[in-house]
PDB file of N, CA and C in Angstrom:
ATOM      1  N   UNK A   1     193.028  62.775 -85.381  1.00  0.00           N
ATOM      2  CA  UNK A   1     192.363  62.592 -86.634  1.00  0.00           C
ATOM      3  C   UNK A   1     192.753  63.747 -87.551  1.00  0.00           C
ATOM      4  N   UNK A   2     192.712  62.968 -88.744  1.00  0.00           N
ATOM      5  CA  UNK A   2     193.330  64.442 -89.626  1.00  0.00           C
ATOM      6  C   UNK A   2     192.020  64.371 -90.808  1.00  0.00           C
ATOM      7  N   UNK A   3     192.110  65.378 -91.070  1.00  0.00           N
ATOM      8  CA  UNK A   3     190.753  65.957 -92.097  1.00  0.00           C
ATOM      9  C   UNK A   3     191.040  66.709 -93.370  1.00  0.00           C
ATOM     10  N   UNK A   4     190.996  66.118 -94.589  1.00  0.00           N
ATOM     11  CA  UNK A   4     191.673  66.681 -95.836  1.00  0.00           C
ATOM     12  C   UNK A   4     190.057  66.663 -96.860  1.00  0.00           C
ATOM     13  N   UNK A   5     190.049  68.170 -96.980  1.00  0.00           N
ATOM     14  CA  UNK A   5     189.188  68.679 -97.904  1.00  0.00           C
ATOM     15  C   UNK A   5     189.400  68.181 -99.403  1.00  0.00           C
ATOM     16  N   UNK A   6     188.956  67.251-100.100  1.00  0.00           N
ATOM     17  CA  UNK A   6     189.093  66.858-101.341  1.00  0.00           C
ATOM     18  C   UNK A   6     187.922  67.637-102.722  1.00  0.00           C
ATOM     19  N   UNK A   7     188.701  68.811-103.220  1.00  0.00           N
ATOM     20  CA  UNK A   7     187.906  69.284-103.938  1.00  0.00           C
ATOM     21  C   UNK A   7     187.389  68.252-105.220  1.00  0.00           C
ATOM     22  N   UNK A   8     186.466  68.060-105.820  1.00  0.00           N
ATOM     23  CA  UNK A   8     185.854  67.229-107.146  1.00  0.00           C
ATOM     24  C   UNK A   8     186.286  68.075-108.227  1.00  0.00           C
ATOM     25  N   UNK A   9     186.900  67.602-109.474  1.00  0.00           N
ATOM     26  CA  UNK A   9     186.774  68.129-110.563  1.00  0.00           C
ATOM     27  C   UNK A   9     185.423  68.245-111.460  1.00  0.00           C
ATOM     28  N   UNK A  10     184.752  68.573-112.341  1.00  0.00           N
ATOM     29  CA  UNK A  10     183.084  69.201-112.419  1.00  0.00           C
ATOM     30  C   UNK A  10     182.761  67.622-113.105  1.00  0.00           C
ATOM     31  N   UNK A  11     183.392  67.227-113.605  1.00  0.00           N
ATOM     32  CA  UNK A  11     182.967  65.459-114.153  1.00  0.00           C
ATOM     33  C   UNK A  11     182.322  64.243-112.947  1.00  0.00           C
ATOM     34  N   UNK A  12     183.573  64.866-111.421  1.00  0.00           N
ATOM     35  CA  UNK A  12     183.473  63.974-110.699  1.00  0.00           C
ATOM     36  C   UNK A  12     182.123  64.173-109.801  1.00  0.00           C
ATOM     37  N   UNK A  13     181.311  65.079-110.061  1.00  0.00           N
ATOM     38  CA  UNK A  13     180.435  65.469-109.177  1.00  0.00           C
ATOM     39  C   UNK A  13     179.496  64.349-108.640  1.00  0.00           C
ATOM     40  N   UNK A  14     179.330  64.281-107.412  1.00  0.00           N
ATOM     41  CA  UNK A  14     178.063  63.183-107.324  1.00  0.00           C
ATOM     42  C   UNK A  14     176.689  63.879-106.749  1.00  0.00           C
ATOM     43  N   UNK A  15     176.239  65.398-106.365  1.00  0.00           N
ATOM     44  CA  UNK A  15     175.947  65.481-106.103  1.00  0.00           C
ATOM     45  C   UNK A  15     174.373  65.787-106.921  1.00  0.00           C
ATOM     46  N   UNK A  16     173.302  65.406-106.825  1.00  0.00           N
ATOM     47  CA  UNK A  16     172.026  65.064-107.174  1.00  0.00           C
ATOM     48  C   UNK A  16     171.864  66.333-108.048  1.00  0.00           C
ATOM     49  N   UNK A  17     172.004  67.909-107.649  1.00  0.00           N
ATOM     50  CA  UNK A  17     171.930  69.057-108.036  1.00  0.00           C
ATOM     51  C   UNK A  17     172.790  69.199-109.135  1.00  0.00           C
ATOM     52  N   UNK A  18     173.412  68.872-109.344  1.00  0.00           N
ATOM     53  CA  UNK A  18     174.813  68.616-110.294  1.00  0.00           C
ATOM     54  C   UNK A  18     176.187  69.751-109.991  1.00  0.00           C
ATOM     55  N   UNK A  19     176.099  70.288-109.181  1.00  0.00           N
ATOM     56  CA  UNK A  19     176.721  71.092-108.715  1.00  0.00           C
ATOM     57  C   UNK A  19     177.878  70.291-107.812  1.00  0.00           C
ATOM     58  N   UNK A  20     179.173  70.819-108.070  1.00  0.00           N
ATOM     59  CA  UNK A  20     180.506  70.280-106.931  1.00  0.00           C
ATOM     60  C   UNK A  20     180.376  70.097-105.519  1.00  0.00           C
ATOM     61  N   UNK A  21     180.555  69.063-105.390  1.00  0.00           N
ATOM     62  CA  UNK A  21     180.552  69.096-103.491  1.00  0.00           C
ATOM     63  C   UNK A  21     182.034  68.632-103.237  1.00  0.00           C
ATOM     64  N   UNK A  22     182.385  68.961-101.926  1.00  0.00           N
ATOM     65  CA  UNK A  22     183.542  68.755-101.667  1.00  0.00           C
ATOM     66  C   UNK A  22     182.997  67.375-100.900  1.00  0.00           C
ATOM     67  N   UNK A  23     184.533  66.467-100.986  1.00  0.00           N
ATOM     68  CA  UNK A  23     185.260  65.728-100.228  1.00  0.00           C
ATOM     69  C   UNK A  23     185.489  65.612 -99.168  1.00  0.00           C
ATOM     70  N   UNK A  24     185.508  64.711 -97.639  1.00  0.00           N
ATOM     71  CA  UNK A  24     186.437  65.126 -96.714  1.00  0.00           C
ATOM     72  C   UNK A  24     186.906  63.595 -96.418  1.00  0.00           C
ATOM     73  N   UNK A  25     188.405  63.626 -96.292  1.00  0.00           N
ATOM     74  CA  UNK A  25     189.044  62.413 -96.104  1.00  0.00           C
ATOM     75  C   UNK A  25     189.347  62.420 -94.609  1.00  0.00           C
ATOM     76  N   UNK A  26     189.388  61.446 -93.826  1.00  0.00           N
ATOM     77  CA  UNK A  26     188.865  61.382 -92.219  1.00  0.00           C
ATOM     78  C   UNK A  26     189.789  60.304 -92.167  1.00  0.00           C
ATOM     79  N   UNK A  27     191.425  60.721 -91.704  1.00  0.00           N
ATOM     80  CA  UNK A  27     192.480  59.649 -91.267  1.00  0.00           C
ATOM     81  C   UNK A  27     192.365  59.379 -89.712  1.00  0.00           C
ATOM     82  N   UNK A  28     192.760  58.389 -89.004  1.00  0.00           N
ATOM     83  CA  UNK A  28     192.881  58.360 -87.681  1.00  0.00           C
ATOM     84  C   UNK A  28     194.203  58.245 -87.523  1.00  0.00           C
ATOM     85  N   UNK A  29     195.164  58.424 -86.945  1.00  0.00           N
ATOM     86  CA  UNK A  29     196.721  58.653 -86.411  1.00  0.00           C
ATOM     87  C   UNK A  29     196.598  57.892 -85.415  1.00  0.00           C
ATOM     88  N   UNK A  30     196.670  56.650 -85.127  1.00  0.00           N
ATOM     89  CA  UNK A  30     196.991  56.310 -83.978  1.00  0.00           C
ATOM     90  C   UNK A  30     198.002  56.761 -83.224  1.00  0.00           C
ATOM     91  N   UNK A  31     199.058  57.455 -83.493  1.00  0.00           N
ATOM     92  CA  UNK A  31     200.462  57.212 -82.591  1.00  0.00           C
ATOM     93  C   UNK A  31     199.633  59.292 -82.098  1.00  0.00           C
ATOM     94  N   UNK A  32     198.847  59.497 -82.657  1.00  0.00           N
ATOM     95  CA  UNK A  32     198.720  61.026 -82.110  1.00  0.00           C
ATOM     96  C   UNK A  32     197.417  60.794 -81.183  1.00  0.00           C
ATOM     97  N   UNK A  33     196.524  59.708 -80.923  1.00  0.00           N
ATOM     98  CA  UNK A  33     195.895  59.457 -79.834  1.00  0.00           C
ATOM     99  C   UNK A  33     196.679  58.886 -78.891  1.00  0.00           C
ATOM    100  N   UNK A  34     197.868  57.785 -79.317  1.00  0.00           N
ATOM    101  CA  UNK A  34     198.087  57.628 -78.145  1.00  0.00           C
ATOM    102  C   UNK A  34     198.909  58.287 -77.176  1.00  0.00           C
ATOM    103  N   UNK A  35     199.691  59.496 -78.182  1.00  0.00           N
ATOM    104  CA  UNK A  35     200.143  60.608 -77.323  1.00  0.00           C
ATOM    105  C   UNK A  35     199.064  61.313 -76.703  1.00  0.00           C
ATOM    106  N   UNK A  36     198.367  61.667 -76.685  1.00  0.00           N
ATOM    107  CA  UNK A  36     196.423  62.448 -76.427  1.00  0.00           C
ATOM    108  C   UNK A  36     196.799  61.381 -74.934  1.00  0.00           C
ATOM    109  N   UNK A  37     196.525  60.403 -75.234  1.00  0.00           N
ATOM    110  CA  UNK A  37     196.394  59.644 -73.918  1.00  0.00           C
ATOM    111  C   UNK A  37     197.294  59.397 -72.837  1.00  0.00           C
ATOM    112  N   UNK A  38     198.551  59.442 -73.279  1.00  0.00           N
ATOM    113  CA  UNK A  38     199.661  59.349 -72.654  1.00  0.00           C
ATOM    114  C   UNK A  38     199.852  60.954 -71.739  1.00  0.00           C
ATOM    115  N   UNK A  39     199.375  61.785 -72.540  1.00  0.00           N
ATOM    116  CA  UNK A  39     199.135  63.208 -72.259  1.00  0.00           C
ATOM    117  C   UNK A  39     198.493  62.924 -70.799  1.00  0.00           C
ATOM    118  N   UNK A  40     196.975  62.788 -71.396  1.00  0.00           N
ATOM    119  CA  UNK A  40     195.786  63.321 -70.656  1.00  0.00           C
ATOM    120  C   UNK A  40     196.243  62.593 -69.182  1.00  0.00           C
ATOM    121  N   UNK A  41     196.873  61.073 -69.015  1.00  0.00           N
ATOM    122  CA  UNK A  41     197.056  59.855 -68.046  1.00  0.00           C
ATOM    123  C   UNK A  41     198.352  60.562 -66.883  1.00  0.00           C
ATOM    124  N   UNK A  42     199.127  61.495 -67.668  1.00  0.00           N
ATOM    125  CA  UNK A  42     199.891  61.709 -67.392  1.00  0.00           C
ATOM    126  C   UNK A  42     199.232  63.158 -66.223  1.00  0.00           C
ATOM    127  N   UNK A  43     198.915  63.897 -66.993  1.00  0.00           N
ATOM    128  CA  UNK A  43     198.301  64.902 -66.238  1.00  0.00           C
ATOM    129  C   UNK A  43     197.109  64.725 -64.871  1.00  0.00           C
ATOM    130  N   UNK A  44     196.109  63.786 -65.422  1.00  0.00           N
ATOM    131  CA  UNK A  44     195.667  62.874 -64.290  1.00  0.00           C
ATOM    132  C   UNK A  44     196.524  62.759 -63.421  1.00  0.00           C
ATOM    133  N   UNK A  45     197.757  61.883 -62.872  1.00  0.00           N
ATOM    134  CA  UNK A  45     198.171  61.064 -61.930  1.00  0.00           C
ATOM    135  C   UNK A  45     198.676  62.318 -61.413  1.00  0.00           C
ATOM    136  N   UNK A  46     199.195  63.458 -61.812  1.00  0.00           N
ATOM    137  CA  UNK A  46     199.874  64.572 -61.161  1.00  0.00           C
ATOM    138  C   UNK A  46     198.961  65.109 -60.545  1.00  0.00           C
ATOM    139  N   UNK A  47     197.449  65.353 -61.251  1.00  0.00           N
ATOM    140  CA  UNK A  47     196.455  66.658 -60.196  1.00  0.00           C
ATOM    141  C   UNK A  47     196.072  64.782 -59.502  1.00  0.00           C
ATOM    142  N   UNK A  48     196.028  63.950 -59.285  1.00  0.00           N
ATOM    143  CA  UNK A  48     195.701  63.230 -58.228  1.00  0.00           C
ATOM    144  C   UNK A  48     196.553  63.124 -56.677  1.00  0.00           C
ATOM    145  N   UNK A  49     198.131  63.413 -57.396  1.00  0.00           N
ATOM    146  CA  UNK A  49     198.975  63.516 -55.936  1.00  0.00           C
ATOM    147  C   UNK A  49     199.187  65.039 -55.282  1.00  0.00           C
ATOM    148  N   UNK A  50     198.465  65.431 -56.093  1.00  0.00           N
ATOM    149  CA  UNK A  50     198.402  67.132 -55.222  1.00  0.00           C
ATOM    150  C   UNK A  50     196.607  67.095 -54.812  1.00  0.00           C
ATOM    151  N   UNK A  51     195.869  66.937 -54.911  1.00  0.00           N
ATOM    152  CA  UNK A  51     194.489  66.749 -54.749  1.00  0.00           C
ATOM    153  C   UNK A  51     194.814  65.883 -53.248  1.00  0.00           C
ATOM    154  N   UNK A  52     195.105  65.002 -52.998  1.00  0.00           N
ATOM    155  CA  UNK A  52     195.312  63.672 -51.935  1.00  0.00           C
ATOM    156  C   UNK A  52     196.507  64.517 -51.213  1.00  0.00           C
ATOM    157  N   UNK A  53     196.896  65.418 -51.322  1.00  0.00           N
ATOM    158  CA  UNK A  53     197.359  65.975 -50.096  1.00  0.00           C
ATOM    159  C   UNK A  53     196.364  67.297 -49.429  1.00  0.00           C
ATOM    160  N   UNK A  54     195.334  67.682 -50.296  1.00  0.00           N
ATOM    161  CA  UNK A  54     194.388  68.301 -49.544  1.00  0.00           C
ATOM    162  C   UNK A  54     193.194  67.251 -49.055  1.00  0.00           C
ATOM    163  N   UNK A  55     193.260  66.054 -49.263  1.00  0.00           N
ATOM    164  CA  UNK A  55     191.837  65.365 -48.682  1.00  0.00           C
ATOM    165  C   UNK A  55     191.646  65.939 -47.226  1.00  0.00           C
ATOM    166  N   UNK A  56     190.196  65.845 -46.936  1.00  0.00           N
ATOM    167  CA  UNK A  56     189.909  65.779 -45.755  1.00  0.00           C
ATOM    168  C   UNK A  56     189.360  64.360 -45.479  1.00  0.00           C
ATOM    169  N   UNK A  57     188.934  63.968 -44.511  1.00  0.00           N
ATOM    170  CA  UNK A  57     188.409  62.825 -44.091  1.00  0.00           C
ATOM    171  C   UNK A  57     187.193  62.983 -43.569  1.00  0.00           C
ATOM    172  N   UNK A  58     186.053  62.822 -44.122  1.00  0.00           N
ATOM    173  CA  UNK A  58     184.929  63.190 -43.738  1.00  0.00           C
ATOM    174  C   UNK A  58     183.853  61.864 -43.477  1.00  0.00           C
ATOM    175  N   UNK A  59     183.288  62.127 -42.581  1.00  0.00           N
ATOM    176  CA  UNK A  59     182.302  61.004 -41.321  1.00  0.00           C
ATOM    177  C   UNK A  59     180.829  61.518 -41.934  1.00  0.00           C
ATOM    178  N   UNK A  60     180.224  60.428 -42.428  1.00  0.00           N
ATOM    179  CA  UNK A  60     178.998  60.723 -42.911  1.00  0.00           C
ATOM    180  C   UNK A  60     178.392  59.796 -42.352  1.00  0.00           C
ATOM    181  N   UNK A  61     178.036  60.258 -40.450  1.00  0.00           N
ATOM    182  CA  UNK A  61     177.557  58.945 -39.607  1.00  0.00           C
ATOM    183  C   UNK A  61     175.832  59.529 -39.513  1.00  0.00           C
ATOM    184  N   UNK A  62     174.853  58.981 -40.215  1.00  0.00           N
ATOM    185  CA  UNK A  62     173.590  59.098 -39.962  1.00  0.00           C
ATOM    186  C   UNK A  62     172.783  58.466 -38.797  1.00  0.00           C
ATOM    187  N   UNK A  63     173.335  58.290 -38.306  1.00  0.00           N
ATOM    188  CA  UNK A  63     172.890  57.046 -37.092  1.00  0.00           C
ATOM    189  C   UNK A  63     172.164  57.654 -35.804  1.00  0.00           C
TER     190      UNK A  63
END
């Protein structure tokens, strides 16, 4: 997500006080989440095949 501060010129003001408020423009990037994900999926499957060579096998016989 990208975030762009949009300053008001003193005409454009909307704010009740009459005083300037800023702007914020709120893009979503898809192609930069789905790198995020491709990332995160990627890093997953690696600590999963080093993790699964320390398993133990553990017996949780209550009986």
């Amino acid at each position: 997500m990208k975030v762009k501060e949009i300053l008001p010129q003193d005409r454009q003001s909307v704010s009740w006080t009459g005083k300037p408020v800023s702007y914020y423009l709120h893009t979503v990037d898809q192609r930069r989440l789905e790198m995020y994900f491709e990332n995160h999926n990627n890093h997953r499957s690696k600590n999963r095949a080093d993790t699964n060579r320390f398993k133990y096998k553990l017996n949780f016989n209550y009986n």
